[in-house]
Amino acid sequence: MPLSLIESLFFFLSVSVGLSGAQQQYRNPAPAYIVKPDPTAYIDFLPNNPGHGIFRDKNTTVTPWSPINISGLLPEYGRPEACGVETPAPQSRFWLPDFQGAQEGISPFLVNGHRYKVFRNVKDYGAVGDGVTDDTDAFNRAITEQSRMGGGRGSGGVTGQPALIYIPSGTYSISSSIQLFIDTQVIGDPIDPPTIKASSIMNNNTILIDGYDFGMQSTNNFYIGLRNIILDTSGASSADTIYALNWAVSQATNLVNVNVTMPVGSQHIGLEMDGGSSGGGSGLFMGDLAFEGGLIGILFSNQQYAIKNVKLKDIGTGIAVRHAFVLALQGIECENVGICVDAGQIDITGSVSLIDSSCDTCGVVVNGSANVLLENIDVNNSGPTLKINGTSRGISNLVGKTYASGHVYKGASGQPVAANGTFLPYTQRGSLVDASGKYFTKKQPQYEDLPASAFASVRDAGAKGDGVHDDTKAIQQALLSNAGCKVTYFPHGIYIVTDTIYVPPGSRIVGQVWSTISASGKAFADDSAPKPMIQVGKAGEVGLAEFTDMLFTVADVLPGAILVEVNMKGANQGDVSFHNSHFRIGGAVDSRTETACQTISDPCKAAFLVMHLRKTSSSYIENAWLWSADHDLDGVLNQQIGTGRGMLIEATQGTWLVGTGSEHHTLYAYQLDNAQNVYASLMQVESPYWQPLPRAPAPWTPDPQWNDPDFAGCKGNVSQCYMQWALRIVGADTHTLALYGQGFWTFFNGPNYGSCTGPNGNCQINIVDFAANLTRGDGVGLFNLNTKGVQNMVTLGGSGGKIAVAASANAGSWGGVLAAYLGFQ
């Protein structure tokens, strides 16, 4: 390792010189050889998803696409006599282990799934939590019971063996790794978070909690959650390399409210992302975390991420980036840190944005290599705010300011107006900020200030969740009765609905390991009259509607289904919110699309639109994956699914998107139509693998009522022009769009992972469109746009419009990268 050591010493020297003699004031950052990987492993990556473990013990009598009507047998369910949500107050116990509804989860498609145990308290498996007894085996027993195995290789594929692992307060001594699997949520007591502590016999290079399911590639590690715990490595030797957490995961994962404590000055690392040869994963969101002590807080290696509200204190390097094509950082607080964000290794990082953050006593705030966007950063008692390739940019405090390093474009010129670093006009934030002027954020609701009596299981209203019976009327009655009175809890299951479910103001909805609501029946079959499955409020209504830990899907091929429609706004910012709630079209045994949509070059019209944020709405959406399945989670069946549209935003009242992804839809992933006051931190998109066979808009017919793109500008020429728009911004009234960090990826042309056959080997011609009727352009900004396999990064006026940004002039990241596109300013 002599060369690596030389690199490390050179890096230390460069930091010291940049600090002009003040280097004694700051902590030493992590050595460069620890951060630097081989970038070619990431540049050459292509998805390869032949399928997952077979769902061997499948209950074939469960057919959500043909539900049984039981409305005449439902119990009477009026408004509960005793409500509980009106007077939240500090609680001595967390409601979850005391609530009977948590024990009611089932796995409908599993043989004897009604007996399957979803909720698992580690103390029922022998964990003591006294800080002395070795509890490692007890934790792993709780996780593996009932033949749960890695990679969906157990009895029930990926989706059939969910587990909620509950950890009561206490200190749990751990001597070796706790291994998590797909479809697992680990939840500690948020009132008095449990401590998972490394024991003194823990070996060098050991991971305290391994969140990477080794049974499959990291890029297929979906549906894993960890929250409300403290990870403490202080029991292990400070000289050893100890990892508190390995988080090599992908979309639909949930890491929130986790604190990591490490000895100051130790070689310990808080979080790493190591999926072996499969890389670090393809994630969307983590947030509300804290790291103290150790060598590195987060050793980052992933395709993309939004990271929100993280505190890093007394650490060598706060966030050390081994690899990231796009990294959107918000609310990062560094204190007494050598380097707050180190993304300085050339060719490893596409782009980094750091906004609404602070650094106190930091040797370097951001060490970057190319495209960096800095905005509203409070810097005190620190060295350089930004270094690019070892050279300080000479900027300091950035409160109320925006600075971009990399190519900056404005309007239709087609040429960058800046390349080597420039101050930009401070981003218009409109109604998107809190009282401090920072973008508003909201923690995931966990209702720790409510007792168990404030919760009501939807089963009490007669809902079955068994994937057999029609639960429409039971769910509707529960929501109407519980609004403003109880939190409605959905024990794990598959809840079939055959008509629109109206969610009234005052609703709080909580799932268990992604409880599923699934549309079924002829009400959702007509694409000329699309209908929402879930309707959140009505136009003009004001109130609260919160969704956590839910999953929305279709049980059949339903061309008229809109999965979720939001009409309502709150009295306060974020009153209407979705946290850790996801969307899945096909790819699992709970939908007939898994078997019905297999014909090559004939994708089925499985759903009309995934999510619709209407003009009167205001929503806070954090950690949401809108996925039309490209592969089978519960087997190896080919998936040819042509969902019409991803997310349609017409909202004007304030919309926050924090860590969202929208993949494999036919016409567009995101369309902002006369939208106003929209903030987004990371928008991740993959184009459908089957396009352009057939060419978009097929299998759909564009509908002008929905302002659909028609691809007429392609004029019958290159097939790769007829592909999904990742982002479409249309409407003359559009304004105040602050969009930070886009990862728009195209991997294939045609089914069976066909190679890219477009001009110059590209997979797709156009990817982002600012429509020609967008004439105001005030406050519209794209920051840190990254593309793969794309010829034109931004066009104006549709598929035949003017090329505003060409990828060939902006090489980097996974193909193309720019620091900012400022629309028509």
PDB file of N, CA and C in Angstrom, residues 199-200 202-205 233-243 262-269 293-295:
ATOM      1  N   SER A 199     -19.587  -5.214  20.983  1.00  0.00           N
ATOM      2  CA  SER A 199     -18.933  -5.772  22.168  1.00  0.00           C
ATOM      3  C   SER A 199     -17.420  -5.716  22.009  1.00  0.00           C
ATOM      4  N   SER A 200     -16.731  -5.962  23.095  1.00  0.00           N
ATOM      5  CA  SER A 200     -15.268  -5.863  23.081  1.00  0.00           C
ATOM      6  C   SER A 200     -14.614  -6.985  22.277  1.00  0.00           C
ATOM      7  N   MET A 202     -15.659  -7.918  19.290  1.00  0.00           N
ATOM      8  CA  MET A 202     -15.937  -7.734  17.864  1.00  0.00           C
ATOM      9  C   MET A 202     -14.625  -7.623  17.095  1.00  0.00           C
ATOM     10  N   ASN A 203     -14.537  -8.381  16.001  1.00  0.00           N
ATOM     11  CA  ASN A 203     -13.308  -8.454  15.230  1.00  0.00           C
ATOM     12  C   ASN A 203     -13.144  -7.261  14.301  1.00  0.00           C
ATOM     13  N   ASN A 204     -11.912  -7.049  13.876  1.00  0.00           N
ATOM     14  CA  ASN A 204     -11.609  -6.025  12.883  1.00  0.00           C
ATOM     15  C   ASN A 204     -12.416  -6.266  11.602  1.00  0.00           C
ATOM     16  N   ASN A 205     -12.829  -5.179  10.929  1.00  0.00           N
ATOM     17  CA  ASN A 205     -13.598  -5.233   9.678  1.00  0.00           C
ATOM     18  C   ASN A 205     -14.982  -5.867   9.844  1.00  0.00           C
ATOM     19  N   THR A 233     -20.281   2.011  18.522  1.00  0.00           N
ATOM     20  CA  THR A 233     -19.121   1.132  18.273  1.00  0.00           C
ATOM     21  C   THR A 233     -18.050   1.268  19.344  1.00  0.00           C
ATOM     22  N   SER A 234     -18.328   1.989  20.409  1.00  0.00           N
ATOM     23  CA  SER A 234     -17.281   2.311  21.385  1.00  0.00           C
ATOM     24  C   SER A 234     -16.756   1.098  22.132  1.00  0.00           C
ATOM     25  N   GLY A 235     -17.488  -0.010  22.131  1.00  0.00           N
ATOM     26  CA  GLY A 235     -17.002  -1.200  22.815  1.00  0.00           C
ATOM     27  C   GLY A 235     -15.887  -1.907  22.086  1.00  0.00           C
ATOM     28  N   ALA A 236     -15.742  -1.665  20.782  1.00  0.00           N
ATOM     29  CA  ALA A 236     -14.707  -2.311  19.981  1.00  0.00           C
ATOM     30  C   ALA A 236     -13.426  -1.474  20.009  1.00  0.00           C
ATOM     31  N   SER A 237     -12.330  -2.082  19.615  1.00  0.00           N
ATOM     32  CA  SER A 237     -11.046  -1.400  19.619  1.00  0.00           C
ATOM     33  C   SER A 237     -11.066  -0.200  18.677  1.00  0.00           C
ATOM     34  N   SER A 238     -10.565   0.938  19.148  1.00  0.00           N
ATOM     35  CA  SER A 238     -10.514   2.140  18.327  1.00  0.00           C
ATOM     36  C   SER A 238      -9.549   1.990  17.165  1.00  0.00           C
ATOM     37  N   ALA A 239      -8.595   1.084  17.284  1.00  0.00           N
ATOM     38  CA  ALA A 239      -7.606   0.886  16.219  1.00  0.00           C
ATOM     39  C   ALA A 239      -8.141   0.011  15.092  1.00  0.00           C
ATOM     40  N   ASP A 240      -9.227  -0.709  15.344  1.00  0.00           N
ATOM     41  CA  ASP A 240      -9.793  -1.588  14.320  1.00  0.00           C
ATOM     42  C   ASP A 240     -10.738  -0.811  13.413  1.00  0.00           C
ATOM     43  N   THR A 241     -10.914  -1.329  12.217  1.00  0.00           N
ATOM     44  CA  THR A 241     -11.913  -0.763  11.294  1.00  0.00           C
ATOM     45  C   THR A 241     -13.244  -1.444  11.580  1.00  0.00           C
ATOM     46  N   ILE A 242     -14.135  -0.711  12.195  1.00  0.00           N
ATOM     47  CA  ILE A 242     -15.467  -1.214  12.536  1.00  0.00           C
ATOM     48  C   ILE A 242     -16.501  -0.361  11.797  1.00  0.00           C
ATOM     49  N   TYR A 243     -17.469  -1.024  11.184  1.00  0.00           N
ATOM     50  CA  TYR A 243     -18.533  -0.329  10.463  1.00  0.00           C
ATOM     51  C   TYR A 243     -19.836  -0.452  11.260  1.00  0.00           C
ATOM     52  N   MET A 262     -19.294   6.878  17.730  1.00  0.00           N
ATOM     53  CA  MET A 262     -18.009   6.206  17.570  1.00  0.00           C
ATOM     54  C   MET A 262     -16.964   6.919  18.423  1.00  0.00           C
ATOM     55  N   PRO A 263     -15.948   6.237  18.882  1.00  0.00           N
ATOM     56  CA  PRO A 263     -14.897   6.916  19.653  1.00  0.00           C
ATOM     57  C   PRO A 263     -14.221   7.995  18.806  1.00  0.00           C
ATOM     58  N   VAL A 264     -14.032   9.173  19.392  1.00  0.00           N
ATOM     59  CA  VAL A 264     -13.352  10.255  18.685  1.00  0.00           C
ATOM     60  C   VAL A 264     -11.924   9.831  18.391  1.00  0.00           C
ATOM     61  N   GLY A 265     -11.475  10.043  17.164  1.00  0.00           N
ATOM     62  CA  GLY A 265     -10.116   9.683  16.764  1.00  0.00           C
ATOM     63  C   GLY A 265      -9.942   8.233  16.372  1.00  0.00           C
ATOM     64  N   SER A 266     -11.007   7.445  16.399  1.00  0.00           N
ATOM     65  CA  SER A 266     -10.908   6.028  16.061  1.00  0.00           C
ATOM     66  C   SER A 266     -10.924   5.824  14.546  1.00  0.00           C
ATOM     67  N   GLN A 267     -10.705   4.596  14.141  1.00  0.00           N
ATOM     68  CA  GLN A 267     -10.750   4.211  12.732  1.00  0.00           C
ATOM     69  C   GLN A 267     -12.136   3.719  12.324  1.00  0.00           C
ATOM     70  N   HIS A 268     -13.131   3.964  13.121  1.00  0.00           N
ATOM     71  CA  HIS A 268     -14.467   3.456  12.849  1.00  0.00           C
ATOM     72  C   HIS A 268     -15.169   4.290  11.781  1.00  0.00           C
ATOM     73  N   ILE A 269     -16.068   3.637  11.059  1.00  0.00           N
ATOM     74  CA  ILE A 269     -16.830   4.267   9.979  1.00  0.00           C
ATOM     75  C   ILE A 269     -18.309   4.064  10.266  1.00  0.00           C
ATOM     76  N   GLY A 293     -17.909  11.252  16.196  1.00  0.00           N
ATOM     77  CA  GLY A 293     -16.670  10.509  16.364  1.00  0.00           C
ATOM     78  C   GLY A 293     -16.336   9.699  15.124  1.00  0.00           C
ATOM     79  N   GLY A 294     -15.205   8.983  15.221  1.00  0.00           N
ATOM     80  CA  GLY A 294     -14.814   8.087  14.147  1.00  0.00           C
ATOM     81  C   GLY A 294     -14.033   8.764  13.039  1.00  0.00           C
ATOM     82  N   LEU A 295     -13.683   7.950  12.046  1.00  0.00           N
ATOM     83  CA  LEU A 295     -12.891   8.422  10.909  1.00  0.00           C
ATOM     84  C   LEU A 295     -13.769   9.044   9.830  1.00  0.00           C
TER      85      LEU A 295
END
